[in-house]
PDB file of C-alpha atoms and ligand atoms in Angstrom:
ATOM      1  CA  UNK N 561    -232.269  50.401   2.685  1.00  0.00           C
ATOM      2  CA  UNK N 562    -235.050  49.288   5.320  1.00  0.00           C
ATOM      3  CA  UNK N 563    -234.590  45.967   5.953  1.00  0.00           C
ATOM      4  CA  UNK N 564    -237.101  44.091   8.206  1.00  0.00           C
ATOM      5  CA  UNK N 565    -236.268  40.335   9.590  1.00  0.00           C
ATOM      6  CA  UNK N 566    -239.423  38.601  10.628  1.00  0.00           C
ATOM      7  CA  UNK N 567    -238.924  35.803  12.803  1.00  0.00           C
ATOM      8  CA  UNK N 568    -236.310  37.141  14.308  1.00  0.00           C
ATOM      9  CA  UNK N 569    -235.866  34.646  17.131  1.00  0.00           C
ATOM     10  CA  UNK N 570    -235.829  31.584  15.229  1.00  0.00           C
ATOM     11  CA  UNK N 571    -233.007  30.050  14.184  1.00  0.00           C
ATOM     12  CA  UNK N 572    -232.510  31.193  10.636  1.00  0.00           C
ATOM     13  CA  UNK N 573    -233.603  34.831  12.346  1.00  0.00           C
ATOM     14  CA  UNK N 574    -231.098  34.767  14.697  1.00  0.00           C
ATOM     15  CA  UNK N 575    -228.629  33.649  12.517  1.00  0.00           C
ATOM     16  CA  UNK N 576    -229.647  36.336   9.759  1.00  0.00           C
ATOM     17  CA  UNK N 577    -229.272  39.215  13.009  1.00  0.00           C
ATOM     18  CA  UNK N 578    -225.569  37.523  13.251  1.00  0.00           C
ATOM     19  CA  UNK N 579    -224.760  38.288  10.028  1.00  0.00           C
ATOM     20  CA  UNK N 580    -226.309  41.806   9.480  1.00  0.00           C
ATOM     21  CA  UNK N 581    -224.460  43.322  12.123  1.00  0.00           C
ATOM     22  CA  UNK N 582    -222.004  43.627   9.699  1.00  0.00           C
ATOM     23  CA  UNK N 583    -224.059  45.260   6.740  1.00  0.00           C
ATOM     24  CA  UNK N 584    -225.124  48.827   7.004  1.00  0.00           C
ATOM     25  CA  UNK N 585    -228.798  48.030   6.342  1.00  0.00           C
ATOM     26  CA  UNK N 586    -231.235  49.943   8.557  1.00  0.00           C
ATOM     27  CA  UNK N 587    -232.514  46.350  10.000  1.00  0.00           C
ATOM     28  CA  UNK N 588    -235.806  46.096  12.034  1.00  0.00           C
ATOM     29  CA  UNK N 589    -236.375  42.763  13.229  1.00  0.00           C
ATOM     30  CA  UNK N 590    -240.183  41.595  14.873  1.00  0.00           C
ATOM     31  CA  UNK N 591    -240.808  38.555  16.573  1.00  0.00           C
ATOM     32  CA  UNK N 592    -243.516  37.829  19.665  1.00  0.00           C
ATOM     33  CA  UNK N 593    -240.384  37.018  22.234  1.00  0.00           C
ATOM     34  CA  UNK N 594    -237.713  39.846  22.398  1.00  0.00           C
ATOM     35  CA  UNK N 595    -234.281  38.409  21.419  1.00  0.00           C
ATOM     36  CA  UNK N 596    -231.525  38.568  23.843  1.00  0.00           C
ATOM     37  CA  UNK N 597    -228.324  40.545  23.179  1.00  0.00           C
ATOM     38  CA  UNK N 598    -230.614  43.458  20.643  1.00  0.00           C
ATOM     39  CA  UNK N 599    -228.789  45.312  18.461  1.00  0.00           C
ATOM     40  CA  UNK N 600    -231.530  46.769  16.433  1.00  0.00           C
ATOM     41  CA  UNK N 601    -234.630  47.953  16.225  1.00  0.00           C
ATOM     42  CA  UNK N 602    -237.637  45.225  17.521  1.00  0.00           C
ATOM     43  CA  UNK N 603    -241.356  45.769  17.602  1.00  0.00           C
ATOM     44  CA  UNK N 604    -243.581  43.586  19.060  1.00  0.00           C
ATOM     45  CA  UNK N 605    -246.431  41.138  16.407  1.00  0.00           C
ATOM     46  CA  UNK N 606    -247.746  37.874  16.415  1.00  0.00           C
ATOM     47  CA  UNK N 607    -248.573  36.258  13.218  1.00  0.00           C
ATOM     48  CA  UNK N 608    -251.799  34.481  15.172  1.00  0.00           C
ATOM     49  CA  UNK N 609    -253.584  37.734  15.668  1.00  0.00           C
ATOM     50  CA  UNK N 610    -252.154  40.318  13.455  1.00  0.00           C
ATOM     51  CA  UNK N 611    -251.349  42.440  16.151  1.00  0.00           C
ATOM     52  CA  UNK N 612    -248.643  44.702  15.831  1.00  0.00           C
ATOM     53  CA  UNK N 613    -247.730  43.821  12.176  1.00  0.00           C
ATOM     54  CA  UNK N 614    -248.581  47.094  10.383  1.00  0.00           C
ATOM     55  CA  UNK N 615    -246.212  48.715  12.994  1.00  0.00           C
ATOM     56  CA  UNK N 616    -243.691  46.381  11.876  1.00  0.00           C
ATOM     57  CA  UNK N 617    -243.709  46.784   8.308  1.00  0.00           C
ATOM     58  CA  UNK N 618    -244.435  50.925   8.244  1.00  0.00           C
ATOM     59  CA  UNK N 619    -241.642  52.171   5.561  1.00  0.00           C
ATOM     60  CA  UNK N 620    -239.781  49.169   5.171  1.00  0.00           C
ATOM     61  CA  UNK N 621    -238.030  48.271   1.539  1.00  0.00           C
ATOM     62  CA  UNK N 622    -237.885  44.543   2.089  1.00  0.00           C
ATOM     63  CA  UNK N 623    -238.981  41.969   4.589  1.00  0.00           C
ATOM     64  CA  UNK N 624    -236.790  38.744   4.773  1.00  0.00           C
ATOM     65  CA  UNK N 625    -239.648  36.362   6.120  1.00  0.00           C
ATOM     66  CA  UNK N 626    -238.896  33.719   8.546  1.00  0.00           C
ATOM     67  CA  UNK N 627    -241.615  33.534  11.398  1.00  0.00           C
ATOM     68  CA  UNK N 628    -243.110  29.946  10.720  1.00  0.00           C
ATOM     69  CA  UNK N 629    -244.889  27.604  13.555  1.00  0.00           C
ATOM     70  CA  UNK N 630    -244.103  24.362  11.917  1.00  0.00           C
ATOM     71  CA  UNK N 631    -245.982  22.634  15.375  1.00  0.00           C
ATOM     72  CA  UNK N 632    -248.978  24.749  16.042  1.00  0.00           C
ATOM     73  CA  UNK N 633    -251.198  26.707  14.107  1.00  0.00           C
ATOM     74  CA  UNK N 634    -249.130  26.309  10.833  1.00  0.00           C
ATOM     75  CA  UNK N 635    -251.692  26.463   9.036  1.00  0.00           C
ATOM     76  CA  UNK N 636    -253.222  29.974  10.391  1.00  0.00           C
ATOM     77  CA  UNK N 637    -249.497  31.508  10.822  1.00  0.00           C
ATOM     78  CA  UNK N 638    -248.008  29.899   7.717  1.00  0.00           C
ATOM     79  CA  UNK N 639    -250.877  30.150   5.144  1.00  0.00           C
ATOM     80  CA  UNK N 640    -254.032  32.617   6.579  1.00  0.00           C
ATOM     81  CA  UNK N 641    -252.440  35.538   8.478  1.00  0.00           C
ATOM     82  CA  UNK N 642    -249.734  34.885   5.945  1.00  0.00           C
ATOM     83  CA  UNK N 643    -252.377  35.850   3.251  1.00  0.00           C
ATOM     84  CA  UNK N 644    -253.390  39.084   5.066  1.00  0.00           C
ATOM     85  CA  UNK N 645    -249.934  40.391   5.918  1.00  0.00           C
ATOM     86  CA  UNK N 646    -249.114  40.286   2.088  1.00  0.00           C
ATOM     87  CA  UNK N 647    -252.105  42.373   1.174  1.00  0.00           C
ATOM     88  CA  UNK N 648    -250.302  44.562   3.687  1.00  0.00           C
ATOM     89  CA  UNK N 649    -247.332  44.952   1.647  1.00  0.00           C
ATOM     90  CA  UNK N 650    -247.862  46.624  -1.449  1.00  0.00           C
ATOM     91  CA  UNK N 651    -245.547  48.891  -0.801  1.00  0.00           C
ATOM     92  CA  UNK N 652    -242.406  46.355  -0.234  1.00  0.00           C
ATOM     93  CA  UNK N 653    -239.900  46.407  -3.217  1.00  0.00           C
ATOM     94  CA  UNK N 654    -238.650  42.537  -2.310  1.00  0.00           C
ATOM     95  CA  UNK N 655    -239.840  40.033  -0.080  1.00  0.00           C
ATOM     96  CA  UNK N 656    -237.263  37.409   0.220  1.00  0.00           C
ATOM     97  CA  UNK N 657    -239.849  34.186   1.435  1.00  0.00           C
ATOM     98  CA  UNK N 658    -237.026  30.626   2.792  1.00  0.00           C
ATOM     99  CA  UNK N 659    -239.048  27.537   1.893  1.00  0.00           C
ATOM    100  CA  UNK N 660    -237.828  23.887   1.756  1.00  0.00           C
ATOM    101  CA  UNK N 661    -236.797  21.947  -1.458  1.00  0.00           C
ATOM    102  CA  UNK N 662    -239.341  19.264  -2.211  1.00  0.00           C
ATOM    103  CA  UNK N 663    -241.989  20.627  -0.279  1.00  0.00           C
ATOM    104  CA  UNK N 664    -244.749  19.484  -3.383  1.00  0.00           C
ATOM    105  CA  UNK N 665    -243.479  15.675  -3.265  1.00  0.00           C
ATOM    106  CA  UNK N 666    -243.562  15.202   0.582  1.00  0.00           C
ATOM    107  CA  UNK N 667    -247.124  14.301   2.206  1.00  0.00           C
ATOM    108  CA  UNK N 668    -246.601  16.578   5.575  1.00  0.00           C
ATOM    109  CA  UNK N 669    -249.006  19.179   6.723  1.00  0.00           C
ATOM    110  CA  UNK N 670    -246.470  21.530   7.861  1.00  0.00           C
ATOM    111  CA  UNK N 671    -244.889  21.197   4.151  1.00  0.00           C
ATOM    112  CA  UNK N 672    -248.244  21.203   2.679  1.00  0.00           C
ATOM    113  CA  UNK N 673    -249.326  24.853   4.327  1.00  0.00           C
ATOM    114  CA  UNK N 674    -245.693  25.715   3.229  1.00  0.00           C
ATOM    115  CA  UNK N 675    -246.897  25.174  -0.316  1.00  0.00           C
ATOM    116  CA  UNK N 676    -249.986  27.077  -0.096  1.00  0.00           C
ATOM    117  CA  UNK N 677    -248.176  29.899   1.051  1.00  0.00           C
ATOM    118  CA  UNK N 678    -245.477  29.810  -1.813  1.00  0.00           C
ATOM    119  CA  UNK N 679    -248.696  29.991  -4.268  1.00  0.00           C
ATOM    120  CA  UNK N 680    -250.288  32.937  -1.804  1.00  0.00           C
ATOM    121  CA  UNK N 681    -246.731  34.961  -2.498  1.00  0.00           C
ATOM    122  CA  UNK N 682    -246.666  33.610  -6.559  1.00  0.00           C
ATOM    123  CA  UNK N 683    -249.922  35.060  -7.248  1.00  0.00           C
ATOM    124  CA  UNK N 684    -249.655  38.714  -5.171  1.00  0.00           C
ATOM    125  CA  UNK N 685    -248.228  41.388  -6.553  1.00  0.00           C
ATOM    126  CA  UNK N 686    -245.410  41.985  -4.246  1.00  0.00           C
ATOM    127  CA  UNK N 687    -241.984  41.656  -5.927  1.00  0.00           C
ATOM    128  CA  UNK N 688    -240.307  38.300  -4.457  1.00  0.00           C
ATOM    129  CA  UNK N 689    -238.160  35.819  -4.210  1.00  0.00           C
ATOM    130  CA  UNK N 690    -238.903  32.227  -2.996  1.00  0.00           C
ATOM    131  CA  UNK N 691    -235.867  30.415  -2.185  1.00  0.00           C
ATOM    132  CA  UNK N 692    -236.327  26.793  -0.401  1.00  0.00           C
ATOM    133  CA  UNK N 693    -233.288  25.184   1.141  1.00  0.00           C
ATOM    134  CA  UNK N 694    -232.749  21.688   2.207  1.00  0.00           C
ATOM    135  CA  UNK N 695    -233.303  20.843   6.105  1.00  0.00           C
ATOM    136  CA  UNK N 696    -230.674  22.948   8.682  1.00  0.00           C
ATOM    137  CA  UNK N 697    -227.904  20.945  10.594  1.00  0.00           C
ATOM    138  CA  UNK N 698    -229.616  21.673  13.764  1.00  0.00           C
ATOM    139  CA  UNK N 699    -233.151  19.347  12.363  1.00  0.00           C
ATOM    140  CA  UNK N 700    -231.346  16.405  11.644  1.00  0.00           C
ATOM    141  CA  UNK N 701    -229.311  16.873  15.092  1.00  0.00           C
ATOM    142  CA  UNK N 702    -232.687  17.127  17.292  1.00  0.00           C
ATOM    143  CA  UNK N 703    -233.670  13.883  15.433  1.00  0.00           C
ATOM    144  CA  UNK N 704    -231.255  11.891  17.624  1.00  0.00           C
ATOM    145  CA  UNK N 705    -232.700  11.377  20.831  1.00  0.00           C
ATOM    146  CA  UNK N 706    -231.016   9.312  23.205  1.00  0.00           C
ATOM    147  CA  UNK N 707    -233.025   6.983  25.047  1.00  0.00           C
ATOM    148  CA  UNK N 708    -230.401   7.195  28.468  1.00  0.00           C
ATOM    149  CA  UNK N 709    -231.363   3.737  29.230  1.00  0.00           C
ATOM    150  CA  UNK N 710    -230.991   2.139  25.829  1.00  0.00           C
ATOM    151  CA  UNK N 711    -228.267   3.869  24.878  1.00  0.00           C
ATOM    152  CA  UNK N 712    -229.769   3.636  21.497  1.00  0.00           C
ATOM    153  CA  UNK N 713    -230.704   6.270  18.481  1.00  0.00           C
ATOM    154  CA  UNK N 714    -233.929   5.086  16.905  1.00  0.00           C
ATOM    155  CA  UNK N 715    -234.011   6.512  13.562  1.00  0.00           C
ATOM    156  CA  UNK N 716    -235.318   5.964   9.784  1.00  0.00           C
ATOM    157  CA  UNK N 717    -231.940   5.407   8.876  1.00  0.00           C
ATOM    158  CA  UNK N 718    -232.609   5.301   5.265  1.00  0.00           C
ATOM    159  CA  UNK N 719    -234.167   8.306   5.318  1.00  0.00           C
ATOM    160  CA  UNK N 720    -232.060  10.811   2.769  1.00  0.00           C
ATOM    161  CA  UNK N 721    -230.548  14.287   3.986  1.00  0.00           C
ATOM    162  CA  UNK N 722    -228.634  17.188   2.309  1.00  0.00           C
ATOM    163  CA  UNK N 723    -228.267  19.247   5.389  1.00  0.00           C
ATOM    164  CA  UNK N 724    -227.051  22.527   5.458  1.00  0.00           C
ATOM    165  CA  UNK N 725    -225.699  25.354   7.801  1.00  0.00           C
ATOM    166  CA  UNK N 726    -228.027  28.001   8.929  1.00  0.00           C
ATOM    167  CA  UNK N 727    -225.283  30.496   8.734  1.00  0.00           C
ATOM    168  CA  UNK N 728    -224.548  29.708   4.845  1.00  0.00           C
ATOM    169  CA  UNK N 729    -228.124  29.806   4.400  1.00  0.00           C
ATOM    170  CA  UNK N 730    -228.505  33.400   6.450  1.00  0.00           C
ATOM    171  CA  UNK N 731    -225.479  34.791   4.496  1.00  0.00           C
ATOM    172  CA  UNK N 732    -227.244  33.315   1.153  1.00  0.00           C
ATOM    173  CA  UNK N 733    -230.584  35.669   1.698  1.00  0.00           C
ATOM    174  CA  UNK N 734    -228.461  38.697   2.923  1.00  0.00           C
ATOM    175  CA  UNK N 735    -226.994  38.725  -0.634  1.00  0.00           C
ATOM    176  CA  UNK N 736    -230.341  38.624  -2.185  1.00  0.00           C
ATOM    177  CA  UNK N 737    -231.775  41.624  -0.984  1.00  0.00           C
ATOM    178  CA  UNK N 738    -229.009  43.674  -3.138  1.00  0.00           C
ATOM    179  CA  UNK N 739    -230.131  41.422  -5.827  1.00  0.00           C
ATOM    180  CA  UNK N 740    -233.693  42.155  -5.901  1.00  0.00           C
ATOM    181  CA  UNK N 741    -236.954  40.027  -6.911  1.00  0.00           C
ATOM    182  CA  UNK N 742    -236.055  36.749  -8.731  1.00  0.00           C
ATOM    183  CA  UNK N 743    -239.593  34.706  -8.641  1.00  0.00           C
ATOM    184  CA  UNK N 744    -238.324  31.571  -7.857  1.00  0.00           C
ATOM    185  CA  UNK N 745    -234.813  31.312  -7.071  1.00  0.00           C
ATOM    186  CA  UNK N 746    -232.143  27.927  -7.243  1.00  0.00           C
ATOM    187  CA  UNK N 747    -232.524  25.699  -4.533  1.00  0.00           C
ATOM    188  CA  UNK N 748    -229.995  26.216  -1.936  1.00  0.00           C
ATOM    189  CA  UNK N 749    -228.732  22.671  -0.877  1.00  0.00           C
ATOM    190  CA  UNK N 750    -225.961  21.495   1.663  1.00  0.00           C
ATOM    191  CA  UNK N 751    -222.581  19.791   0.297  1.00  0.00           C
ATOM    192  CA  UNK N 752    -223.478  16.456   0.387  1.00  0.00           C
ATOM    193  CA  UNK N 753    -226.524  13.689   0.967  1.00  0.00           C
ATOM    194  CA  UNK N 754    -225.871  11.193   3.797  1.00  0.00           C
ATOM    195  CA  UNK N 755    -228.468   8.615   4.802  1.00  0.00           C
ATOM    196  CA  UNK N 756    -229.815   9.042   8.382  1.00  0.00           C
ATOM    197  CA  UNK N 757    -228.193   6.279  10.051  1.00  0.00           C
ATOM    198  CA  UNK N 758    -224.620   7.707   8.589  1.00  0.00           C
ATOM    199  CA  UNK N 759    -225.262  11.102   9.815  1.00  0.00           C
ATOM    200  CA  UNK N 760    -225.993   9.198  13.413  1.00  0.00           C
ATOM    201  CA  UNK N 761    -222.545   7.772  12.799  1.00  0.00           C
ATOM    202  CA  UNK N 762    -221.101  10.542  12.435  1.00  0.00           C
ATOM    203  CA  UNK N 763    -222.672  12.233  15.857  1.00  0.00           C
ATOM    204  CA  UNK N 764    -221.262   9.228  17.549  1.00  0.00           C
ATOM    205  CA  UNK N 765    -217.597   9.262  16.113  1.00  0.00           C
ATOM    206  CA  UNK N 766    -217.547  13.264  16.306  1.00  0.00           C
ATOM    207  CA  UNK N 767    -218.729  13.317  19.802  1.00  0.00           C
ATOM    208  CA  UNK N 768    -217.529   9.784  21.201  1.00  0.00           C
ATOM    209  CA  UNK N 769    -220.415   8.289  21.999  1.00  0.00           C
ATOM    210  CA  UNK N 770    -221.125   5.331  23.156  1.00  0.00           C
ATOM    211  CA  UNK N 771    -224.803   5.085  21.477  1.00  0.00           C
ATOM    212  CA  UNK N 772    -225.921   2.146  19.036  1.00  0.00           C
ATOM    213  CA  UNK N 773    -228.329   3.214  15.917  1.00  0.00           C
ATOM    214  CA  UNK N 774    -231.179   0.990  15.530  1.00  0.00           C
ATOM    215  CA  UNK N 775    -232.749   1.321  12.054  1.00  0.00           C
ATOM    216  CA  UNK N 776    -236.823   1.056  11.674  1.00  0.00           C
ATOM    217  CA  UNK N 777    -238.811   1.506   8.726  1.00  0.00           C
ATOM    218  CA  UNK N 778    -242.970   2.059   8.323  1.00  0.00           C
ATOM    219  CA  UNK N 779    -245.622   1.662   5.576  1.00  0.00           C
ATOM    220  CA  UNK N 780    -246.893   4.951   3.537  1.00  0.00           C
ATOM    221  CA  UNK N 781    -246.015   7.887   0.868  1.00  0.00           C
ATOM    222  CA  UNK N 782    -244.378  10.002   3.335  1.00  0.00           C
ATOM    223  CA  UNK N 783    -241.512   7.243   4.487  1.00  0.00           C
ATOM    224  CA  UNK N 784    -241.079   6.557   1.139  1.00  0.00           C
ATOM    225  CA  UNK N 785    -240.402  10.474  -0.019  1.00  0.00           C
ATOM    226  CA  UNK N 786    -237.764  10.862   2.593  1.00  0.00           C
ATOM    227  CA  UNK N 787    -236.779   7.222   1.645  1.00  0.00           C
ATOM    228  CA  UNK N 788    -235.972   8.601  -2.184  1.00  0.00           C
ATOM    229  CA  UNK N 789    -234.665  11.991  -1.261  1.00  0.00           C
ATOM    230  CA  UNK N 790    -237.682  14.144  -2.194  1.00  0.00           C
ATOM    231  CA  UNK N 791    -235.902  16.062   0.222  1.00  0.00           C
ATOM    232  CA  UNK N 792    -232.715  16.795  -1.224  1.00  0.00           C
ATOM    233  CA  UNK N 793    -231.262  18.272  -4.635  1.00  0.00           C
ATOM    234  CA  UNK N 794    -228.359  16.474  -6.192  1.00  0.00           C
ATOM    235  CA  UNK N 795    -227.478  19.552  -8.497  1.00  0.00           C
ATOM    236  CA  UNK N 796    -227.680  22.413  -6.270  1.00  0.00           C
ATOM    237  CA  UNK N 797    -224.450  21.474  -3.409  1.00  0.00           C
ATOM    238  CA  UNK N 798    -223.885  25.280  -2.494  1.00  0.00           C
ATOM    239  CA  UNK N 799    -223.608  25.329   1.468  1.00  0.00           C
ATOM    240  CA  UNK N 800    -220.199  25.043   2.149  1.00  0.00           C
ATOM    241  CA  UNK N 801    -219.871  23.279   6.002  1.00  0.00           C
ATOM    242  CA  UNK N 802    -220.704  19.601   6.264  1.00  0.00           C
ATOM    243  CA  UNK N 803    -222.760  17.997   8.894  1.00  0.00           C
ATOM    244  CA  UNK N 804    -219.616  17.139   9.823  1.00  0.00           C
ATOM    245  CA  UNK N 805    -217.943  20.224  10.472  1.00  0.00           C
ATOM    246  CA  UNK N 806    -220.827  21.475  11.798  1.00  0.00           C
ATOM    247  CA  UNK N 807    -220.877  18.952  14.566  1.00  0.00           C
ATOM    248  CA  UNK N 808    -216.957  19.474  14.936  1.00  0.00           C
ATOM    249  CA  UNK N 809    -217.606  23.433  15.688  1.00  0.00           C
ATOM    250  CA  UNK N 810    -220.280  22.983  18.111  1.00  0.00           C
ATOM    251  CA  UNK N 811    -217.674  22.259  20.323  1.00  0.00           C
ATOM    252  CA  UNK N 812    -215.306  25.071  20.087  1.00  0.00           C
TER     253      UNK N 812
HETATM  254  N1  NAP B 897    -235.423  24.427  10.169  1.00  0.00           N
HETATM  255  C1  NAP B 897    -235.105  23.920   8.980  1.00  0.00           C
HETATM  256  O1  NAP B 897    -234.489  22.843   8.886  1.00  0.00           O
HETATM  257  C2  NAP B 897    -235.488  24.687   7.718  1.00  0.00           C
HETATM  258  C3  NAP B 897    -234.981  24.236   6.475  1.00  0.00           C
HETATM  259  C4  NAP B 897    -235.315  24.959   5.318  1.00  0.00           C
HETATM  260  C5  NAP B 897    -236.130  26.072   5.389  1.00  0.00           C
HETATM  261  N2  NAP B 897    -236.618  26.452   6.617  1.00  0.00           N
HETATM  262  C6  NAP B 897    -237.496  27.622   6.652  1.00  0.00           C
HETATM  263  O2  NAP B 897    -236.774  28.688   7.263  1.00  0.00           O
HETATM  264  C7  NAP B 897    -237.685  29.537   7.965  1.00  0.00           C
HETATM  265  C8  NAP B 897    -237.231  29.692   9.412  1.00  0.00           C
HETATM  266  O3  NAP B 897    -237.217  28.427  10.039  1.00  0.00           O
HETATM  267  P1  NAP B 897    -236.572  28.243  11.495  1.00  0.00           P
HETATM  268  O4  NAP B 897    -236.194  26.803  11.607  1.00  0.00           O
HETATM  269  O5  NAP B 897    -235.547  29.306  11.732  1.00  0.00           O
HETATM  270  O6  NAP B 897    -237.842  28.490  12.422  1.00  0.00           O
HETATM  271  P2  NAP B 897    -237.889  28.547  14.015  1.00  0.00           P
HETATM  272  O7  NAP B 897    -236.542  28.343  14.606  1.00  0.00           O
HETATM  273  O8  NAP B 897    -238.991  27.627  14.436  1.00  0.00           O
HETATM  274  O9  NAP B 897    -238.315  30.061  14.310  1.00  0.00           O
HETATM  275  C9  NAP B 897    -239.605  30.495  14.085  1.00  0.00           C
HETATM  276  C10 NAP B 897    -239.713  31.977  14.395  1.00  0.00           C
HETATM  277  O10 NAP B 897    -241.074  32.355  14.149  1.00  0.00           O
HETATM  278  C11 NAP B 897    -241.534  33.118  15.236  1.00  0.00           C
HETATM  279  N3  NAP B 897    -242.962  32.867  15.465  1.00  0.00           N
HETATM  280  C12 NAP B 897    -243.572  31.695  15.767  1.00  0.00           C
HETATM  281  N4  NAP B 897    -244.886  31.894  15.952  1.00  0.00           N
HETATM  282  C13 NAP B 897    -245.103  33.235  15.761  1.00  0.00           C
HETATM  283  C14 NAP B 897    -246.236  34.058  15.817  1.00  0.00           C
HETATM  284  N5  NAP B 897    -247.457  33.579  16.152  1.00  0.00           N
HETATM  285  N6  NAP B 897    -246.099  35.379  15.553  1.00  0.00           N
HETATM  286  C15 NAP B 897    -244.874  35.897  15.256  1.00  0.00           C
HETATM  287  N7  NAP B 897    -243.765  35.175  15.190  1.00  0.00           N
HETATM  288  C16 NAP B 897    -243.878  33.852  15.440  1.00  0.00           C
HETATM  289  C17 NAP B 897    -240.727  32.644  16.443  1.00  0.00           C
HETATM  290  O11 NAP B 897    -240.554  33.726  17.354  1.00  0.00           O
HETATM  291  P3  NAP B 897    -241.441  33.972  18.664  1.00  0.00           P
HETATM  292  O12 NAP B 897    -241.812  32.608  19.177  1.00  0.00           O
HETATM  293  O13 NAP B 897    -240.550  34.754  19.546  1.00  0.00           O
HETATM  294  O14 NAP B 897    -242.582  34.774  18.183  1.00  0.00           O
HETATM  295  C18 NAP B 897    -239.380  32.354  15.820  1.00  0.00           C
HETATM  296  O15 NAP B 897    -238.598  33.518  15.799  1.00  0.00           O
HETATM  297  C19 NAP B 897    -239.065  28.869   7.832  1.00  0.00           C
HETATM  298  O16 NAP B 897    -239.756  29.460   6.771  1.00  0.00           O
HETATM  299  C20 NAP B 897    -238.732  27.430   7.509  1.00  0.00           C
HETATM  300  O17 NAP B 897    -239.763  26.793   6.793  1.00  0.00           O
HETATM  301  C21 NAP B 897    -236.301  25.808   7.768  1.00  0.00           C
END
């Protein structure tokens, strides 16, 4: 089976490449960088212009779709070009699309072009399967920034996570392409739902720091979606390694 990985330097893409090393899908992988250390195929596109994307998808069986600009031109790379590349495969038996749980509830552009584009796939007639997961390790990690001086992690600590590993998640969509098209699929959440400011904790105790957390709030919908946990899904726990374990194994 013809498996292409879009996205493929990204860090569910890379993580996916990790993993399928050990399959014996015929794996393609496309990105606009070329990823160190290749082991298969690559080919050149850019979800901006369209350029090189019929290339990429020429004879594949199913695309595992991960190429997202969450920062710039989301809503051209996520949602338009997103559009025209699924009128370009018709002839895909499964296209496995990762979204994030809650996307409908939280006021965020990024989440909001997300959204469009789950529709975009709903209504086409390529055979899918749209499978959001809760925020990686690695986001809630790059939300502590250090101020050296301060010595202090400013954060939303209220704010409500259910992180979960990448490499579950990677391992997670791998099996689905043997399953084939399932429409909608279960959420895939992490093990457990920490506040902010206890996940900060827990990057201080893991790693000894000697940081403070200071705790800050703000008016508006969006603080209070995070604030409830729009985020997060109580009944779907499936990743296996904690935030805590995660930060544990960085290490080694
Ligand atoms: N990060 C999270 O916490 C999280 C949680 C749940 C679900 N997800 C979903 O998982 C998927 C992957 O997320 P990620 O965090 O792995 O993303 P990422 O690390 O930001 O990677 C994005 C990938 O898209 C590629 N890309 C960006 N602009 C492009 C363009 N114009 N043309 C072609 N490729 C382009 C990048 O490669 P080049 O720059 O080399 O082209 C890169 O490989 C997304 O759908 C995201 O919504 C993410």
């Amino acid at each position: 089976m013809k498996v292409l990985v879009t996205g493929a330097t990204g860090q569910l893409g890379s993580a996916l490449l990790k993993q399928l090393k050990n399959t014996n899908y015929e794996v393609t992988i496309t990105s606009r960088r070329k990823p160190d250390n290749l082991n298969f195929d690559w080919v050149y596109s850019d979800f901006l212009t369209g350029e090189g994307l019929e290339a990429a998808i020429n004879e594949m069986d199913v695309i595992i779709h991960t190429a997202t600009s969450p920062r710039k031109d989301s809503k051209i790379i996520d949602v338009s070009e997103f559009g025209n590349f699924l009128n370009m495969c018709q002839h895909i038996k499964h296209f496995i699309y990762p979204s994030i749980v809650g996307i409908e509830n939280i006021p965020m552009k990024y989440y909001k072009h997300k959204y469009q584009a789950e529709e975009l796939l709903k209504n086409s007639s390529v055979p899918h399967t749209i499978i959001r997961a809760t925020q990686f390790h690695r986001f809630i990690e790059s939300l502590f920034l250090s101020k050296p001086f301060f010595k202090k992690y400013f954060v939303p600590g209220n704010f409500r996570f259910q992180s979960v590993d990448v490499v579950d998640f990677a391992n997670h969509l791998i099996k689905m392409i043997d399953d084939g098209p399932q429409g909608i699929a279960d959420d895939f959440g992490g093990p457990e739902i920490l506040t902010l400011r206890e996940m900060a904790d827990l990057k201080i105790k893991v790693n000894n720091e000697s940081n403070n957390v200071v705790s800050f709030s703000f008016p508006g919908k969006l603080y209070k979606s995070f604030l409830e946990g729009k985020n997060t899904n109580e009944h779907k726990k499936v990743g296996k390694l904690t935030f805590e374990e995660y930060l544990r194994n960085k290490g080694k």
